[in-house]
Structure formats: C-alpha cells, structure tokens
XYZ file of C-alpha atoms in Angstrom:
620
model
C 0.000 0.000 0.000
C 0.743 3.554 -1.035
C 0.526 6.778 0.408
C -0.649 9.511 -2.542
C 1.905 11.430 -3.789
C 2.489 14.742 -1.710
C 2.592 18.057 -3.714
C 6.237 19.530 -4.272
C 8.346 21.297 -6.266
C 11.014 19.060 -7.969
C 12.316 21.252 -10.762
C 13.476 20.240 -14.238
C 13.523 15.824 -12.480
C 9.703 16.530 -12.152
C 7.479 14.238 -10.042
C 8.883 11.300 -7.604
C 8.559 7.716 -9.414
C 5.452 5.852 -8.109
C 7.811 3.294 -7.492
C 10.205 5.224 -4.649
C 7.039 6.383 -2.556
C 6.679 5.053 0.900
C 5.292 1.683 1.297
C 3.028 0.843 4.448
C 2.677 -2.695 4.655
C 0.818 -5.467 1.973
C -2.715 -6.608 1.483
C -3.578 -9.799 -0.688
C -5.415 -8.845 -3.755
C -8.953 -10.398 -2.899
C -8.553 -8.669 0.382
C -8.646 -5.231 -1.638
C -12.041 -6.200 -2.635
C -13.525 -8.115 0.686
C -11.956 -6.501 3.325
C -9.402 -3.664 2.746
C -11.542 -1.923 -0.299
C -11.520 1.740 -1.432
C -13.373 3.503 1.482
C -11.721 1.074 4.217
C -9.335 1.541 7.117
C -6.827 -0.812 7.585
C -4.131 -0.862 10.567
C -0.784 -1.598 9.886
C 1.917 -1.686 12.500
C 0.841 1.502 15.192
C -0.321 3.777 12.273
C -3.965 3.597 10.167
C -4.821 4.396 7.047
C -7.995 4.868 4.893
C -8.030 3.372 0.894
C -8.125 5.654 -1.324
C -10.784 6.253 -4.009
C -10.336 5.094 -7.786
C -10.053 8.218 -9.085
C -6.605 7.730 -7.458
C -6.422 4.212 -8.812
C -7.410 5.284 -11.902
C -3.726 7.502 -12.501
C -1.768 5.054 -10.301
C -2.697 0.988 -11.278
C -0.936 0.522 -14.385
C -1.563 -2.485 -17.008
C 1.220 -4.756 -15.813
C 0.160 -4.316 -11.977
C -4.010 -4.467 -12.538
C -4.991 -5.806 -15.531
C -8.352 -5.454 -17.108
C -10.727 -8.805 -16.835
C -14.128 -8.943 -18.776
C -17.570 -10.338 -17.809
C -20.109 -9.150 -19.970
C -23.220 -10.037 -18.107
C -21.762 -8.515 -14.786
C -20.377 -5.427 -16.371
C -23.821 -4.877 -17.955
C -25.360 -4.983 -14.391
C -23.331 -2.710 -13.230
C -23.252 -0.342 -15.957
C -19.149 -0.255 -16.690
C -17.471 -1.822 -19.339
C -15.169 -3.981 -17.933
C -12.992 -4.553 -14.207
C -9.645 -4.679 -13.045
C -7.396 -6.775 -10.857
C -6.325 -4.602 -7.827
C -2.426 -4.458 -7.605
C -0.247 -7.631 -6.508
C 1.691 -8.185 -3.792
C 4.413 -6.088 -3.050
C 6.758 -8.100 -4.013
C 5.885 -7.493 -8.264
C 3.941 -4.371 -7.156
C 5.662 -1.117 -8.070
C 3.058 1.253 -6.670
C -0.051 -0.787 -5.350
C -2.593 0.836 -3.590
C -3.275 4.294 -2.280
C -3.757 4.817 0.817
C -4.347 8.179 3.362
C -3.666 8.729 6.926
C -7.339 8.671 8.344
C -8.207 9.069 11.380
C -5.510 12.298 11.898
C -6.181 12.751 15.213
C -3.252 10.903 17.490
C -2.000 11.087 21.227
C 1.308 10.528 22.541
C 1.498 7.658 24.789
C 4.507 9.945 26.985
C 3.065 13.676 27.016
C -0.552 12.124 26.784
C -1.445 15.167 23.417
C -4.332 14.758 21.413
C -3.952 16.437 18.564
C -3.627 15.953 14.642
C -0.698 13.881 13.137
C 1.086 17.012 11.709
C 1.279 19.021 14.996
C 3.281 16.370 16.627
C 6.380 16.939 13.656
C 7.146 13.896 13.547
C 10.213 13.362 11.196
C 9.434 12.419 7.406
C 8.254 9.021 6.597
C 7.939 8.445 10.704
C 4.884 8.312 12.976
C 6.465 9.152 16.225
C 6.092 12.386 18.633
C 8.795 14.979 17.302
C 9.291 15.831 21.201
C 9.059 12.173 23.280
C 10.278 10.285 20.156
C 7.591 7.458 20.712
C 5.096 5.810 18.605
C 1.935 7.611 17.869
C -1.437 6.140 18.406
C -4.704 7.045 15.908
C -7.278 7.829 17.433
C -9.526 4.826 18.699
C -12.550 6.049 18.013
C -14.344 7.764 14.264
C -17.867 9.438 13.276
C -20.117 7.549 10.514
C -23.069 8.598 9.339
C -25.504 6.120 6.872
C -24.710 8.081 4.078
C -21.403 6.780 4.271
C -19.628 9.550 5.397
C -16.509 9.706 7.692
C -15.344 12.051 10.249
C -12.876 12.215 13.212
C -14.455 11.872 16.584
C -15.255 15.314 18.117
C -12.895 14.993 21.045
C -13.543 19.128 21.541
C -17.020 19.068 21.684
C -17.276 16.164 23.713
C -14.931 18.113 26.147
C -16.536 21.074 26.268
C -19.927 20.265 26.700
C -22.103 20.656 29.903
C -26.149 20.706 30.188
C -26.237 24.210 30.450
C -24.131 25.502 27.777
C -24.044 22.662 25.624
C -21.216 22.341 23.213
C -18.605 24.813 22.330
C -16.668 25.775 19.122
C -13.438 22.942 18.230
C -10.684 25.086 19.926
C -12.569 27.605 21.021
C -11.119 28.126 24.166
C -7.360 28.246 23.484
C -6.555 25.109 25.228
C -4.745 22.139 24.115
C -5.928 18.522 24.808
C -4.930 15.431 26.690
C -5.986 11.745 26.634
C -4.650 9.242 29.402
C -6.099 5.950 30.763
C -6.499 5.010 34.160
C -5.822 1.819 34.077
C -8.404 0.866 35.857
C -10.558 -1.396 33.900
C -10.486 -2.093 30.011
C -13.818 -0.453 29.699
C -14.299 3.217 27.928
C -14.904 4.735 31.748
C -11.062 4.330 31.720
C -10.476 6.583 28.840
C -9.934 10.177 29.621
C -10.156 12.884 28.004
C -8.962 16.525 29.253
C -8.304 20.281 28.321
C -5.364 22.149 29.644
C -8.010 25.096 29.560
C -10.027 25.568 33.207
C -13.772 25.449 31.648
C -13.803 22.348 31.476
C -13.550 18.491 33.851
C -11.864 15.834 32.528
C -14.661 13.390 31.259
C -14.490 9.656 30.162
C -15.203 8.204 26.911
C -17.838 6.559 28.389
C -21.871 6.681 26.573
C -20.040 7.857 23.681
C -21.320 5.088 21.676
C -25.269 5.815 22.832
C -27.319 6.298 19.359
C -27.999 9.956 20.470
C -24.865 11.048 21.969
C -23.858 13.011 19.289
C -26.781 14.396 18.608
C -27.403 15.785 22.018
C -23.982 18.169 21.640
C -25.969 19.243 18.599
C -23.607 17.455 15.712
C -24.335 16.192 12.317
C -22.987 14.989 9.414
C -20.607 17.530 7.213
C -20.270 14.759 4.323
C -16.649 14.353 4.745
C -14.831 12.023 2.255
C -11.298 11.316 3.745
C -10.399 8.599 0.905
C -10.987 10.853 -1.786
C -8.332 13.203 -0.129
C -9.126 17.383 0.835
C -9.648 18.179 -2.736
C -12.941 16.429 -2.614
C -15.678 18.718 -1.465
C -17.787 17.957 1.789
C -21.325 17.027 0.515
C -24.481 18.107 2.521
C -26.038 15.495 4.417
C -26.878 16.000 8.033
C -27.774 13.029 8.886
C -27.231 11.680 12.842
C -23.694 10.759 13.884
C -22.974 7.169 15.033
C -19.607 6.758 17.463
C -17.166 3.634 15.949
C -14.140 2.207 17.127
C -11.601 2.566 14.709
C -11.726 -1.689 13.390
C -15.357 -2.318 13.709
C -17.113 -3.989 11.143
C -19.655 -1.610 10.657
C -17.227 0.939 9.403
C -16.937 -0.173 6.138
C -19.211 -3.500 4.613
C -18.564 -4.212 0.825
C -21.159 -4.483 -1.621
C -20.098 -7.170 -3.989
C -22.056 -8.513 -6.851
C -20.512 -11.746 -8.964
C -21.512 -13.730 -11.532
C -19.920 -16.785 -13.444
C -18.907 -16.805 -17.163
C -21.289 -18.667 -18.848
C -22.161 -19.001 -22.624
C -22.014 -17.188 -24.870
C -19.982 -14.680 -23.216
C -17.783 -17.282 -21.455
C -14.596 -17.187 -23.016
C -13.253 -13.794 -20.754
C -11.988 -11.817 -24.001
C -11.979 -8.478 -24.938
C -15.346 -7.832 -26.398
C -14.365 -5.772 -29.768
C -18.162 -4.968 -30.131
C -17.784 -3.073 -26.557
C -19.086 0.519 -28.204
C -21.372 -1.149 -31.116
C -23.773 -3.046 -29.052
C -26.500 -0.098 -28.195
C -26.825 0.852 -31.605
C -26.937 -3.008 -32.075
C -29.762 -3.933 -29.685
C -32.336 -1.713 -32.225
C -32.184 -3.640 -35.217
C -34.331 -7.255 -35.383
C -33.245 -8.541 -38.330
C -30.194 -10.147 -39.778
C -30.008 -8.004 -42.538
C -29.721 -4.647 -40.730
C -27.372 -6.027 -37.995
C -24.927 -6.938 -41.197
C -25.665 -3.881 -42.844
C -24.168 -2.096 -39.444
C -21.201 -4.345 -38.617
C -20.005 -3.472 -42.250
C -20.074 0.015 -42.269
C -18.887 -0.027 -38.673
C -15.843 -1.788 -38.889
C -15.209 -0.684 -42.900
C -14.430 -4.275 -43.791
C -14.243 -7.574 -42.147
C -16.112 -7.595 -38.183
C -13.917 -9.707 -35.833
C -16.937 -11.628 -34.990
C -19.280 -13.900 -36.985
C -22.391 -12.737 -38.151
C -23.788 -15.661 -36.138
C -21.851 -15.000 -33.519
C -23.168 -11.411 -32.723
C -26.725 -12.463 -33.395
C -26.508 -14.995 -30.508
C -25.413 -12.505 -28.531
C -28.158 -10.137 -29.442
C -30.528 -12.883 -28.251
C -29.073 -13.523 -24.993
C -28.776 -9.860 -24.080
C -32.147 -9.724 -24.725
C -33.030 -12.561 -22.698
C -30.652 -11.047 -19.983
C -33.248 -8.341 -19.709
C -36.655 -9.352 -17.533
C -39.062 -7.102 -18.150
C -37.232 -4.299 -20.079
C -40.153 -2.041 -20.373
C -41.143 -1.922 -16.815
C -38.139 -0.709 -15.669
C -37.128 -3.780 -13.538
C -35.017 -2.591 -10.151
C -31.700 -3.839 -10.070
C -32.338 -6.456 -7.698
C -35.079 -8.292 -10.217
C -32.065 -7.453 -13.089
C -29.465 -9.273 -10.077
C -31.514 -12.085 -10.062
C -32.542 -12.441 -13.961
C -28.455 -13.245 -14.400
C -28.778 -16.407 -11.233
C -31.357 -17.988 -13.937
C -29.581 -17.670 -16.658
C -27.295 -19.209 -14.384
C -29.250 -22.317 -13.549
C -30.919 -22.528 -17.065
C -27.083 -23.159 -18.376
C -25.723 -25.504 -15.715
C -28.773 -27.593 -16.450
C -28.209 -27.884 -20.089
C -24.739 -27.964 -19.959
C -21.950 -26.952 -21.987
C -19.911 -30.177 -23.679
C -15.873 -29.879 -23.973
C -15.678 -31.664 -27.262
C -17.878 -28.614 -28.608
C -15.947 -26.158 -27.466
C -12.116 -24.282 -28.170
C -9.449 -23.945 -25.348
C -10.594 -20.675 -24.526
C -14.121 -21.838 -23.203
C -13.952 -20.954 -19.713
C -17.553 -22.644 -18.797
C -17.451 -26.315 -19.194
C -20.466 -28.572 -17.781
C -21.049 -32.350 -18.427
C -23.741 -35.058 -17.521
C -22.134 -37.723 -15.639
C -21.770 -41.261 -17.206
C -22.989 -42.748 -14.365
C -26.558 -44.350 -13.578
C -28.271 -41.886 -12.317
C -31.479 -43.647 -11.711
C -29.603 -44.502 -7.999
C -29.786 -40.769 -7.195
C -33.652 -41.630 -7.147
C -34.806 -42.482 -3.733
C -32.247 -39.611 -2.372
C -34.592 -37.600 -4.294
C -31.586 -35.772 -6.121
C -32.040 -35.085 -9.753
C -29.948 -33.589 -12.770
C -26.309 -33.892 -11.299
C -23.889 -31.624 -13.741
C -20.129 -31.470 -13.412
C -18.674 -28.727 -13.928
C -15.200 -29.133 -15.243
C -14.338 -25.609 -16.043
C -15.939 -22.772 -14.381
C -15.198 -18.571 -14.015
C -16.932 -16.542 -11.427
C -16.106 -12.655 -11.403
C -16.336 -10.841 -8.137
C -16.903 -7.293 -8.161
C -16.689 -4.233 -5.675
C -19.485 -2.354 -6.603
C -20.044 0.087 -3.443
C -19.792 0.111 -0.251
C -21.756 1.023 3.048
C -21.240 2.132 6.582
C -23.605 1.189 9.586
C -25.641 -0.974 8.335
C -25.720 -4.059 6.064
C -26.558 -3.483 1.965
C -28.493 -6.924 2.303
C -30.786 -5.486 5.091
C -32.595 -3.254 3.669
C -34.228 -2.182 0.440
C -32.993 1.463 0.424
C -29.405 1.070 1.357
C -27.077 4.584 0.785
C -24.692 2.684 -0.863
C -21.012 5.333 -1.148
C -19.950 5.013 -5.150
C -16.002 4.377 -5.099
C -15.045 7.473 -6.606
C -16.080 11.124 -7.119
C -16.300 11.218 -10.924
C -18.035 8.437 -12.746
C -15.264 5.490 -14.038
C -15.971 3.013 -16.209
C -14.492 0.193 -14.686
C -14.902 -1.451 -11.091
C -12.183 -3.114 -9.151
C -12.538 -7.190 -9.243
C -11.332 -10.642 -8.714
C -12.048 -13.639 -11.598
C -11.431 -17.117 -9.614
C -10.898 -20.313 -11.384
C -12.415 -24.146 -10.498
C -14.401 -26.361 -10.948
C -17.680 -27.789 -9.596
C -21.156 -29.663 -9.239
C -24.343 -28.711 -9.835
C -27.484 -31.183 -8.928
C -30.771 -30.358 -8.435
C -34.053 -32.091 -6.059
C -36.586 -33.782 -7.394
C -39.551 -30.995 -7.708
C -42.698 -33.109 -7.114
C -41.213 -34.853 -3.903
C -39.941 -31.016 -3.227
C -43.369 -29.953 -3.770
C -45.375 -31.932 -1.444
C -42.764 -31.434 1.403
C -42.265 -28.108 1.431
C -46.163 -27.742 1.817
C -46.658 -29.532 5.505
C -47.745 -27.645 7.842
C -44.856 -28.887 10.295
C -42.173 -28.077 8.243
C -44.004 -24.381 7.344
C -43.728 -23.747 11.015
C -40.587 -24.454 11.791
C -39.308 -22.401 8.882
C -41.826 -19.487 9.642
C -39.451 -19.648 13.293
C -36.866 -18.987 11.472
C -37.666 -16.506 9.060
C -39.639 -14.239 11.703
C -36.687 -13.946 13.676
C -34.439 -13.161 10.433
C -36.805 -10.728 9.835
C -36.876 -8.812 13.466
C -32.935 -8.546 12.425
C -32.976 -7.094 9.317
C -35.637 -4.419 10.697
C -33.420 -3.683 13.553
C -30.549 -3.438 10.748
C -32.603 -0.897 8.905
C -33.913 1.329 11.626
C -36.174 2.065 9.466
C -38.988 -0.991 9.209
C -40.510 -0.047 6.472
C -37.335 0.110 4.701
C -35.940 -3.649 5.431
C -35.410 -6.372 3.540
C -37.407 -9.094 3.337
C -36.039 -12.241 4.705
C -34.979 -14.805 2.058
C -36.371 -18.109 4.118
C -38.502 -20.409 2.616
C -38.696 -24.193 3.320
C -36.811 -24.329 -0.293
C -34.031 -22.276 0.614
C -33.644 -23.381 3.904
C -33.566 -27.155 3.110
C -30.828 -26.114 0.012
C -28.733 -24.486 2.095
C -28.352 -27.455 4.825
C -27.611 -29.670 2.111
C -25.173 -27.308 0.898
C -23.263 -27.064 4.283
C -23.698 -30.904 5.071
C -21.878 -31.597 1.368
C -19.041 -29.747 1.737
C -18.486 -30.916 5.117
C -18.672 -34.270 3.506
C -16.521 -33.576 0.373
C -13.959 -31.943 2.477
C -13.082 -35.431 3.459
C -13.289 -36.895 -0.009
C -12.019 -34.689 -2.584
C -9.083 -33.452 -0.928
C -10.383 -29.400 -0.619
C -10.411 -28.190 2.961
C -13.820 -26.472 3.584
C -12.545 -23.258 3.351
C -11.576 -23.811 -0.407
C -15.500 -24.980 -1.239
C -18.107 -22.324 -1.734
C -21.902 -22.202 -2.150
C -23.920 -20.857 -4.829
C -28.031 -21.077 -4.286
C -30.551 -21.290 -6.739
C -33.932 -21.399 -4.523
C -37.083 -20.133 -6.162
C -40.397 -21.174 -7.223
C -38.689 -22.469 -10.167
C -35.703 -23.014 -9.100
C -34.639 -26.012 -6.655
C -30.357 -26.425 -7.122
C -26.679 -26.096 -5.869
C -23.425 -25.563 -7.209
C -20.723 -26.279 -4.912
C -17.400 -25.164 -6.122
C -13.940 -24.187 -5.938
C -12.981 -20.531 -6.104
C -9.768 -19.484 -5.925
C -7.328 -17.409 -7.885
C -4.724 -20.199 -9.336
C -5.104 -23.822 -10.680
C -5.613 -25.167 -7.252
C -9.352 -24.909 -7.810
C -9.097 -27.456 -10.807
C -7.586 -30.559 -9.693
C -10.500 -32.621 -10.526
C -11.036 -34.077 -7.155
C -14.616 -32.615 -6.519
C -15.770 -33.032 -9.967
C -15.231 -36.578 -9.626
C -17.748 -36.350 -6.330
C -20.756 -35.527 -9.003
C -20.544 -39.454 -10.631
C -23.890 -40.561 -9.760
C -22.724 -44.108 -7.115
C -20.240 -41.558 -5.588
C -22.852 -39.119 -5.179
C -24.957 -41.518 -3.632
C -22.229 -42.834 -1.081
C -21.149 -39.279 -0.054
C -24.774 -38.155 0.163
C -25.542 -41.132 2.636
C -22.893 -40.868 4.610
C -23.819 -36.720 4.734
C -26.832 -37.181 5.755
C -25.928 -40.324 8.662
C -23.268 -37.429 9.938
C -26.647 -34.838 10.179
C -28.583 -37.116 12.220
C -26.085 -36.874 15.143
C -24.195 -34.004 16.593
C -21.970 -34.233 19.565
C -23.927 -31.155 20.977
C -27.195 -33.302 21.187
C -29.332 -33.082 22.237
C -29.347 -29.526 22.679
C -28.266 -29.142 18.848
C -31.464 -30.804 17.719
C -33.806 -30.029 20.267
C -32.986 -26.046 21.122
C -35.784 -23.603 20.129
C -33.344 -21.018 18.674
C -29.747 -21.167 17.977
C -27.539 -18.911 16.218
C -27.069 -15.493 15.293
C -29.934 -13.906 16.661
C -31.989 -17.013 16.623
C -32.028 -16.979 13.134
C -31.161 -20.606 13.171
C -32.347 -23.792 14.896
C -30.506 -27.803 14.681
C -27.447 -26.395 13.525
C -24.153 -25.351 15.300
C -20.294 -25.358 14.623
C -20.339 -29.013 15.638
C -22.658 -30.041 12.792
C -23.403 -27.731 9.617
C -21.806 -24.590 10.187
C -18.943 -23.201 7.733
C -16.300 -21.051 7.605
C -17.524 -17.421 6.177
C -15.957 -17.768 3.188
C -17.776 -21.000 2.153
C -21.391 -19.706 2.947
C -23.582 -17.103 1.246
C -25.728 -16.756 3.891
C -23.104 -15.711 7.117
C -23.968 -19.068 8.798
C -28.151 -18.442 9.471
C -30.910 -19.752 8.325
C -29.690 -23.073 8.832
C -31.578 -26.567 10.380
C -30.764 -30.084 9.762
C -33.992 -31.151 11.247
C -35.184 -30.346 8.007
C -32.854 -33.263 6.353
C -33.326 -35.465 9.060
C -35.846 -35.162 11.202
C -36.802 -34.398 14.708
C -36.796 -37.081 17.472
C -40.464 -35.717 17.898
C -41.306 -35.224 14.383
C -39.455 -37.466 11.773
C -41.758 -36.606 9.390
C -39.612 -33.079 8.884
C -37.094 -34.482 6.969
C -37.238 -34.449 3.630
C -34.448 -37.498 3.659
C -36.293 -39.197 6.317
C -37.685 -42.178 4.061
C -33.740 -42.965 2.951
C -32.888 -43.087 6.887
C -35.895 -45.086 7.794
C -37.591 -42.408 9.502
C-alpha cells in the first residue's frame, strides 16, 4: 500500500517515481475487494490508514500491476465496461494501492497530546512524537453517518460540553488537549479525556457510543470524504452521527455482486463490439445487424455474423421485463437464472475451443440410484469462471438489510471500470426432485418451523434498517432453507473426499419457485481450484455414497441433544438444529453468514421425523 503522492516542487527531475514512494505494509489482492476496499481503514503496525478512491487508482494501477478482466453479463449490471485486478503483492507491485492517513487525530502515549498527526512533527516518513520520540497512536474512536460519510471523533465538543451551555466551538477556548487511561478497567470509563483550559472536567469516553450522543452536543454529518483526499468537497447530508471504534465492522461493509462466465460470453476476451452493441440492440433482423457491422468496422467484423446475433438474443433474454423498468435487484436475479438454465443444459468440452472458460457435463454414471435420495440432474462442472466485483460500499448498516441502502460510489467522478477478482475451479451442480420437493415443502410442520426462522431473520434485518418499512425481506422459505443445509452438510462431507479443505468450497443457491439447485465449487485465484477431485464427487454411485454418509453425519451431533432439540440457535436465533459441531462453515464457504440453517429439516426431529425431507432414505 501507497501513500498519494504529496505536492512539491522538484524542478526540471519533475514528479517522484510511483515506485520510490513510501510503502506501508501489503494486502492480498482479494482482500482489496472483501476486506481492505476503497473507502476502508486498515491498521498496519501503530499507524492507520484509509483506501483511497479510484479516481486515485485510476492515474496510479498501471496495465502490468491491474490488468483489465471482462464479464459481460456482470459489467452490464453494473453499468461499466469492464474490471480490473487490484495491484499484486508487493513483491511485483511497483506502486499498489493508495492509501491516506485517516483518522488524523493521534495522542502521545509519553506527554498524553491529542492532537492531529502534523502538529506532533514527527520526522518524514515516521509516525512518532517529534518531542518524546515514541510511537503515535490514531485515534480509537471515528464518526459515521448512513450516508457513508466519515469524520474524526469530536474529542472538543465532547470536552466542552455541559447541560447548560451545551457544546462549544473545536478550539474555542485556546486550550490544548490530553488523553490518558487510568488503568483501571479495560472499559471506555477508563479513557480520559482533558483540556489544559479551566472550563472544562476531565470526562471519560464513556456513553459515547449511545445512538444519540452526538446528537445531544448538537452534531451532524458535514459529508466528509477522507479517501478521496481534501480536494474532494464535503457534501451536505446531516444526517445523525454514530460513534465507531476505529476496526469495527460496521465501518466499512462491501457491496459485492458476482456472476460466473457462462455461454455465450464465457470465453473472458476483450469484447471488440464493446461501443457497437447499443446501436446493435435496435435492429431485429439479420439483414440490418450486417448492414451495421459493415459500415462499422469498414471491412471484415472480428466476430461472426452468427456470432453477434446470438449474442443479441441472450442480451435480450438477460433483460426481464425491459419495459417496466425492472429494479436492479429483479435485473441481479434475472443473471442467477440464466445461471441455472445453463448448468442444467450444460456446456460439452468436445464442442468447445481452449478458450471456453464454462465447461459442464452429464455424468456417465446411472443416475437412476440418485432416485430415492430424491436428487435429480447432477452436472459437473469441469471448467468454471466466477467474477467478483466491488461495486459500493456502506457504513452502519448491512446493503443486504434493507431495500434502500445509501450505498457510497467508489469514486467522485463516474469510471468506467470497477475493481474485481475472476477465480478459477471447478464444480457440481445437482438439483431435487420438484414433485417430492413440492409436497414437502407444503406440511404444515415443516411451514412452522421455517416461519421460526424466518420471523426472527426478519426482526434482524428491521433492527438493521432502523427504518422498518425500509428492510429487507427475509430470504427463508422451506426451499431455501432445506438447500442451504444440504449445501453445508456436502461440503463438510466432500472436504473429506475430494481433498479441498472447507474453506476452499463455496456455495452458490438457486432457490425459487422455479428453481430447486446447488453448485458447490472451488474458487480461488490459481489452478488449485481445478484438480478434478470434486468433480469426480458428481458421478452418480459416488454421489450416492457421499450423500448417505452426509446425511448419517446430520442425524447426530456431539452437541445433542441440545443441537437438535434447542428452540433457537444462532445469530440472533435466526437458526435452529445447527451449530459449529454439525453444519456450520467457515464465512468464506457460505452465502448466507452461517443463518438460516436446520438439519432437522434433512433429518428429522426425534419428535417429528416426518420433517425431513431425507427421512424415508434413513428409515424415519
């Protein structure tokens, strides 16, 4: 990581190389997307720094270090034309990312100052008091708003306020300020803040963090920006102030979108029909489509005339509802069933050219065995893409939560292009049987313990939202839930089989009215996700086996029988038979953050085996 460039006069050598800045520490590349995107703060050694935005990017990643990656159907979503890798490591990286000293408020551990970075002097390319000669530390705490915005935390105001006059003026009084701890406890009553000026006690941190705290000294929002640097104007927002310590989660939560590579736009190329295809999308026919590639590209078109016309038809289909304006949600979902519409038909090797980055097969096997299991329409995928993008990002509260989230765009001018990881692997895609599905899903006992569930999902994502009205609604269905069990169950399974930990298997849900599938997959960012040792778990008697023996593992967990038979378990009770013993999976594996999760609904319940849609292969 990088701080930007400082402004100075260098005479007829010009500007400093990118390459002899200051370097503060190293990220991995996916974590510049998941966890230490544009808008973030990331600690590194006793100093802290906020991402900068990709206006910066845009002048400092260079081809070599952040290569451009297509996905048509993704870019379309987002309205950009294509992504690009975030830097490497340092070790290849010449420049890498940008990063600004946020928060600039710091205290001296010796002469106990709080004051910003700069007033210390501390020597160049140093973080250390200019007079004690000791680390720095940033400030602890920072001010969010839901907007997205950023601010120090008003250590002044909070000073200087008292019921009777209320708050007064940052610096107001010609003092200078102190913070110490007493030691006492580890609690924010132990943090104390002072002025060297006599109108005011020395007050604790303490109730800092109350909802209205802020707004009782009379503060809102100024729209402050910090990663896009003090050229960026403040933006009017006024919204309430929320108190954060400096690495909470709710300081920065990335929205990220993906999507795999699937036919016909699965082969990850440049598209050389990029700035042709809205003048394309008016013409029907054959005939005009020709007559437009021809006097487009004077001469020969780089692709067939076939070729673009299939594409013209799938964009079209890519588009649910065009003239009633779908929302982008309904648009988000449209590409998940183009999705599952493709991994059900499959896409055959022998039919394709080396550059086919979607490959999906029907198994040789029998698959009449899969019967009784009630599995149907097993798939392996061979070859498979999936593009991960950064498309926002949001502060306080979760993008998934609600239905009018402030999502903050990652830079101040509009950019064509979005930061974004493509992961290679391979997979398997199977499906339940719809009718058994069908009459399941409809028992009364199994809608009631699912309604559990999705009530209490749904008391969370209103609390998430403030706002009621504005949340989310929750995703649970019997469907869904029973999909995702057998998800988690799988990979716990495969992880013994295939030779992937669990951590290198992911998820990916297709659960709607007319949609009933999985695809469990690797997804990483080398060949390691294509050794062929999960594929070979979709042959239909393997499938079988491993699906047995998933399912005997479900019935039993060594937390029984408080597992099985606890009312509510989980993150806010959004789950119930399920726990780290049984069907829980790392974070990284799971699309749903570990909730919404019961193997009662596989299995059955001692007092009701009847709930398990696999209870007639157990014997139940």
């Amino acid at each position: 990581m990088t701080p930007p460039r400082t402004r100075r006069r260098t005479g007829a050598q010009g500007a400093v190389p990118a390459h002899n800045l200051p370097r503060r520490g190293a990220v991995r590349r996916a974590q510049a997307i998941t966890t230490y995107g544009v808008g973030s703060l990331v600690a590194v050694d006793h100093e802290s720094f906020v991402v900068s935005g990709l206006d910066e990017a845009e002048r400092s990643w260079n081809g070599d270090e952040s290569p451009r990656i297509y996905e048509r159907r993704l870019a379309r979503l987002l309205d950009v034309d294509y992504f690009r890798l975030p830097p490497a490591s340092e070790d290849s990286s010449r420049d890498g990312l940008r990063v600004r000293r946020f928060p600039l408020m710091h205290s001296c551990p010796e002469c106990a100052e709080l004051q910003p970075h700069r007033l210390f002097n501390p020597p160049a390319g140093r973080s250390v008091c200019g007079t004690c000669e000791v680390d720095l530390v940033p400030s602890r705490f920072v001010v969010a708003c839901e907007a997205g915005h950023l601010d120090e935390f008003p250590y002044w105001q909070w000073v200087h306020r008292s019921p009777e006059r209320g708050s007064t003026t940052a610096g107001g009084c010609g003092g200078s300020l102190r913070l110490r701890s007493s030691g006492r406890t580890s609690s924010l009553r132990s943090i104390l803040v002072s002025c060297t000026c006599d109108r005011a006690p020395e007050v604790s941190m303490e109730g800092s963090f109350r909802k209205s705290a802020l707004k009782d000294l009379g503060l809102k929002c100024r729209g402050t920006r910090p990663w896009l640097g003090t050229s960026a104007p403040a933006q009017e927002c006024g919204l309430p102030l929320r108190t954060l310590q400096r690495g909470s989660s709710s300081v920065w939560q990335p929205v990220l979108k993906s999507a795999l590579s699937i036919p016909p736009w699965s082969h990850g190329r440049t598209d050389p029909l990029a700035e042709h295809w809205d003048a394309l999308r008016q013409f029907e026919s054959r005939e005009h489509v020709a007559i437009y590639l021809k006097g487009a590209f004077r001469g020969e078109c780089p692709v067939s005339l076939d070729e673009v016309m299939t594409l013209l038809d799938a964009e079209r289909e890519e588009d649910p509802d065009a003239e009633n304006a779908p929302t982008f949600d309904h648009r988000y979902g449209a590409l998940r069933t183009k999705e599952y519409e493709r991994l059900r038909s499959g896409n055959e090797e022998s039919e394709q050219s080396r550059e086919e980055q979607f490959v999906c097969e029907t198994p040789l096997g029998d698959q009449a065995v899969l019967g009784p299991l009630g599995v149907t329409g097993p798939m392996l995928v061979k070859k498979l893409r999936e593009v991960r993008a950064l498309k926002a990002f949001t502060r306080l509260v979760d993008a998934e939560s609600t239905t009018d989230t402030k999502e903050m765009p990652l830079s101040e001018s509009p950019l064509r292009w979005l930061p974004a990881m493509e992961v290679h692997g391979e997979g398997v895609f199977l499906r339940l049987d719809e009718n058994r599905l069908g009459t399941w899903e409809t028992a009364p006992a199994v809608a009631a313990r699912v309604e559990r569930m999705r009530s209490a999902h749904q008391r969370v994502l209103e609390e998430r939202a403030d706002d009621s009205g504005r949340a989310a609604l929750s995703p649970a269905t019997p469907r869904m839930v029973l999909l995702h069990t057998v998800a988690h169950v799988l990979i716990n399974e495969w992880s013994l089989e295939s030779g992937y930990p669990a951590a290198s298997l992911r998820e990916r849900l297709y659960a709607a009215d007319d949609m009933a599938g999985m695809l469990i997959y690797t997804a990483t960012s080398d060949s390691a996700g294509s050794l062929g040792g999960l594929v070979a778990q979709g042959e239909p008697e393997v499938l079988d086996r491993t699906m047995r023996s998933a399912l005997r593992r479900a019935g039993w967990c060594s937390s029984d029988p408080l597992c099985m038979e606890a009312d509510t378990s989980g993150l806010s009770w959004t789950n119930l038979a399920a726990c780290h013993d049984c069907v829980m999976l790392p974070e990284t594996s799971c699309e749903h953050n570990n909730i919404l999760l019961d193997r009662a609904l596989l299995v059955g319940a001692p007092e009701d085996p009847s709930l398990g849609f696999f209870g007639p292969v157990l014997g139940h």
